[in-house]
Amino acid sequence: MRASDTEVLTPGSAAQAVEAFGDGRGITVFAGGTILMPEIAAGRYPRGGRTLMLDRAGLDQLDQLGGDGTVAIGAMVPLSKLAGSRIEPLAAAAREVGDLEIRAQATIGGNLCAPPAAESPRGDLQAALLAMGARVRSAGKAGERTESVEDFLARSEDETRLVLAIEVDKPRRASYLSLRRPHAHSYAAMTVACAQNDGNGGVRVAAGGVAPRAKRLHGVERALAEGASGEDAAARALDEVDPQDDALASAWYRRNVLPTLITRALEQLQGG
């Protein structure tokens, strides 16, 4: 990418970032850069258009993390800060992303919005956010809105949004497991997150690496609510996932391992 290929916008506040983003057409958001830098190196960065360059040093409104029962997380909060928090299962998911350098640069907003790649799934935090029932505040066409993370991930690919903040309720119990290649700083082949908000509430279960974006596994949740064992409930996941072959794992392998990963995550949840 050459400087002449794109117009670079450098907002000095969250309000300026929203104004510069507009309806999102023809604009690429550059925050931590952990996803875009490899794209630039490979010559796949979009040419022309505009680049919205977000710098944590000048956008402290988007770099805040706070709250007790309900936690507000700015879109620019780095994964290293999440990894050191007690916001489970999100903290566990953040601790397993890449390495120290990647976690220091990558942001929760960028990870949530990470587009699926041909060579591997992305968005290692998506399953944890789905299990927690997170809400996403974003800006774009028709202004700002807050919606469930499930609705946010299900939006049309043509609808571009600028994430401003994510809100989560700390669950009473939570668990997180991932399937990764040993000694590799790559994306997880699969992730599973479970959360239960109170003693009488149902268990929420979500998985990543089983579809283009992470999915909440409603069939598994219903089976658990009906009294099924963790193993029997986990088997229901195969009815609602569509894993693909990629550089990290085959679809066949994912389908065979997923029920075991879910069963173990449910056992971990009960033990917590």
PDB file of C-alpha atoms in Angstrom, residues 4-110:
ATOM      1  CA  SER A   4      -1.325   7.798  -2.361  1.00  0.00           C
ATOM      2  CA  ASP A   5      -3.585   4.744  -2.467  1.00  0.00           C
ATOM      3  CA  THR A   6      -5.894   5.861   0.319  1.00  0.00           C
ATOM      4  CA  GLU A   7      -7.011   8.935   2.218  1.00  0.00           C
ATOM      5  CA  VAL A   8      -6.061   8.557   5.890  1.00  0.00           C
ATOM      6  CA  LEU A   9      -8.405  10.060   8.491  1.00  0.00           C
ATOM      7  CA  THR A  10      -7.123  10.568  12.056  1.00  0.00           C
ATOM      8  CA  PRO A  11      -9.984  11.547  14.398  1.00  0.00           C
ATOM      9  CA  GLY A  12      -9.119  13.112  17.739  1.00  0.00           C
ATOM     10  CA  SER A  13     -12.248  12.011  19.581  1.00  0.00           C
ATOM     11  CA  ALA A  14     -14.944   9.349  19.507  1.00  0.00           C
ATOM     12  CA  ALA A  15     -17.394  11.888  18.075  1.00  0.00           C
ATOM     13  CA  GLN A  16     -14.978  12.739  15.259  1.00  0.00           C
ATOM     14  CA  ALA A  17     -14.473   9.031  14.562  1.00  0.00           C
ATOM     15  CA  VAL A  18     -18.226   8.511  14.216  1.00  0.00           C
ATOM     16  CA  GLU A  19     -18.518  11.534  11.929  1.00  0.00           C
ATOM     17  CA  ALA A  20     -15.601  10.406   9.755  1.00  0.00           C
ATOM     18  CA  PHE A  21     -16.966   6.854   9.529  1.00  0.00           C
ATOM     19  CA  GLY A  22     -20.346   8.067   8.276  1.00  0.00           C
ATOM     20  CA  ASP A  23     -22.296   5.200   6.741  1.00  0.00           C
ATOM     21  CA  GLY A  24     -19.149   3.091   6.430  1.00  0.00           C
ATOM     22  CA  ARG A  25     -19.084   2.958   2.640  1.00  0.00           C
ATOM     23  CA  GLY A  26     -15.607   2.954   1.108  1.00  0.00           C
ATOM     24  CA  ILE A  27     -13.832   3.116   4.467  1.00  0.00           C
ATOM     25  CA  THR A  28     -11.446   0.726   6.210  1.00  0.00           C
ATOM     26  CA  VAL A  29     -11.000   0.960   9.983  1.00  0.00           C
ATOM     27  CA  PHE A  30      -7.420   0.533  11.230  1.00  0.00           C
ATOM     28  CA  ALA A  31      -7.065   0.157  15.008  1.00  0.00           C
ATOM     29  CA  GLY A  32      -4.589  -2.348  16.470  1.00  0.00           C
ATOM     30  CA  GLY A  33      -3.605  -3.486  12.984  1.00  0.00           C
ATOM     31  CA  THR A  34      -3.021  -7.135  13.890  1.00  0.00           C
ATOM     32  CA  ILE A  35      -5.396  -8.292  11.143  1.00  0.00           C
ATOM     33  CA  LEU A  36      -4.793  -5.545   8.590  1.00  0.00           C
ATOM     34  CA  MET A  37      -0.982  -5.516   8.701  1.00  0.00           C
ATOM     35  CA  PRO A  38      -0.705  -9.056   7.265  1.00  0.00           C
ATOM     36  CA  GLU A  39      -3.256  -8.048   4.621  1.00  0.00           C
ATOM     37  CA  ILE A  40      -1.103  -5.052   3.700  1.00  0.00           C
ATOM     38  CA  ALA A  41       2.025  -7.227   3.557  1.00  0.00           C
ATOM     39  CA  ALA A  42       0.220  -9.665   1.255  1.00  0.00           C
ATOM     40  CA  GLY A  43      -0.964  -6.872  -1.032  1.00  0.00           C
ATOM     41  CA  ARG A  44      -4.624  -7.443  -0.199  1.00  0.00           C
ATOM     42  CA  TYR A  45      -5.326  -4.068   1.422  1.00  0.00           C
ATOM     43  CA  PRO A  46      -8.208  -2.255  -0.325  1.00  0.00           C
ATOM     44  CA  ARG A  47      -6.855   0.389  -2.677  1.00  0.00           C
ATOM     45  CA  GLY A  48      -8.506   3.743  -2.920  1.00  0.00           C
ATOM     46  CA  GLY A  49     -11.228   4.801  -0.529  1.00  0.00           C
ATOM     47  CA  ARG A  50     -10.455   6.021   2.965  1.00  0.00           C
ATOM     48  CA  THR A  51      -8.708   4.605   6.032  1.00  0.00           C
ATOM     49  CA  LEU A  52      -9.973   5.578   9.473  1.00  0.00           C
ATOM     50  CA  MET A  53      -6.867   5.405  11.677  1.00  0.00           C
ATOM     51  CA  LEU A  54      -7.836   4.960  15.335  1.00  0.00           C
ATOM     52  CA  ASP A  55      -5.156   5.690  17.932  1.00  0.00           C
ATOM     53  CA  ARG A  56      -5.764   4.744  21.573  1.00  0.00           C
ATOM     54  CA  ALA A  57      -3.585   7.639  22.694  1.00  0.00           C
ATOM     55  CA  GLY A  58      -6.093  10.127  21.296  1.00  0.00           C
ATOM     56  CA  LEU A  59      -9.315   8.181  21.783  1.00  0.00           C
ATOM     57  CA  ASP A  60      -9.345   7.454  25.499  1.00  0.00           C
ATOM     58  CA  GLN A  61     -13.172   7.467  25.446  1.00  0.00           C
ATOM     59  CA  LEU A  62     -12.979   4.181  23.540  1.00  0.00           C
ATOM     60  CA  ASP A  63     -10.243   2.689  25.743  1.00  0.00           C
ATOM     61  CA  GLN A  64     -12.172   2.408  29.008  1.00  0.00           C
ATOM     62  CA  LEU A  65     -12.943  -0.760  30.948  1.00  0.00           C
ATOM     63  CA  GLY A  66     -15.093  -0.534  34.060  1.00  0.00           C
ATOM     64  CA  GLY A  67     -18.125  -1.571  36.038  1.00  0.00           C
ATOM     65  CA  ASP A  68     -19.032  -4.234  38.562  1.00  0.00           C
ATOM     66  CA  GLY A  69     -21.947  -6.533  37.708  1.00  0.00           C
ATOM     67  CA  THR A  70     -22.331  -4.956  34.281  1.00  0.00           C
ATOM     68  CA  VAL A  71     -19.060  -4.080  32.566  1.00  0.00           C
ATOM     69  CA  ALA A  72     -18.647  -1.495  29.801  1.00  0.00           C
ATOM     70  CA  ILE A  73     -15.725  -2.203  27.465  1.00  0.00           C
ATOM     71  CA  GLY A  74     -14.586   0.418  24.977  1.00  0.00           C
ATOM     72  CA  ALA A  75     -13.945  -0.855  21.465  1.00  0.00           C
ATOM     73  CA  MET A  76     -10.264   0.147  21.670  1.00  0.00           C
ATOM     74  CA  VAL A  77      -9.531  -1.830  24.847  1.00  0.00           C
ATOM     75  CA  PRO A  78      -6.563  -4.115  24.065  1.00  0.00           C
ATOM     76  CA  LEU A  79      -6.812  -7.840  24.625  1.00  0.00           C
ATOM     77  CA  SER A  80      -3.947  -7.635  27.116  1.00  0.00           C
ATOM     78  CA  LYS A  81      -6.166  -5.584  29.424  1.00  0.00           C
ATOM     79  CA  LEU A  82      -9.020  -8.065  29.042  1.00  0.00           C
ATOM     80  CA  ALA A  83      -6.646 -10.973  29.690  1.00  0.00           C
ATOM     81  CA  GLY A  84      -5.698  -9.458  33.036  1.00  0.00           C
ATOM     82  CA  SER A  85      -9.289  -8.863  34.088  1.00  0.00           C
ATOM     83  CA  ARG A  86     -11.699 -11.157  35.918  1.00  0.00           C
ATOM     84  CA  ILE A  87     -14.379 -10.963  33.254  1.00  0.00           C
ATOM     85  CA  GLU A  88     -14.837 -14.637  32.464  1.00  0.00           C
ATOM     86  CA  PRO A  89     -15.059 -16.330  30.011  1.00  0.00           C
ATOM     87  CA  LEU A  90     -13.866 -13.284  28.047  1.00  0.00           C
ATOM     88  CA  ALA A  91     -10.584 -13.040  29.948  1.00  0.00           C
ATOM     89  CA  ALA A  92      -9.779 -16.699  29.281  1.00  0.00           C
ATOM     90  CA  ALA A  93     -10.442 -16.212  25.571  1.00  0.00           C
ATOM     91  CA  ALA A  94      -8.250 -13.098  25.463  1.00  0.00           C
ATOM     92  CA  ARG A  95      -5.369 -14.851  27.235  1.00  0.00           C
ATOM     93  CA  GLU A  96      -5.165 -17.439  24.467  1.00  0.00           C
ATOM     94  CA  VAL A  97      -5.047 -15.034  21.519  1.00  0.00           C
ATOM     95  CA  GLY A  98      -1.684 -14.909  19.745  1.00  0.00           C
ATOM     96  CA  ASP A  99       1.215 -13.852  21.960  1.00  0.00           C
ATOM     97  CA  LEU A 100       2.027 -10.944  24.279  1.00  0.00           C
ATOM     98  CA  GLU A 101       2.800  -8.589  21.396  1.00  0.00           C
ATOM     99  CA  ILE A 102      -0.425  -9.411  19.558  1.00  0.00           C
ATOM    100  CA  ARG A 103      -2.550  -9.048  22.711  1.00  0.00           C
ATOM    101  CA  ALA A 104      -0.983  -5.668  23.436  1.00  0.00           C
ATOM    102  CA  GLN A 105      -2.033  -4.357  20.014  1.00  0.00           C
ATOM    103  CA  ALA A 106      -5.263  -6.191  19.173  1.00  0.00           C
ATOM    104  CA  THR A 107      -8.523  -4.583  20.291  1.00  0.00           C
ATOM    105  CA  ILE A 108     -11.811  -6.140  21.321  1.00  0.00           C
ATOM    106  CA  GLY A 109     -13.635  -4.150  18.641  1.00  0.00           C
ATOM    107  CA  GLY A 110     -11.327  -5.397  15.914  1.00  0.00           C
TER     108      GLY A 110
END
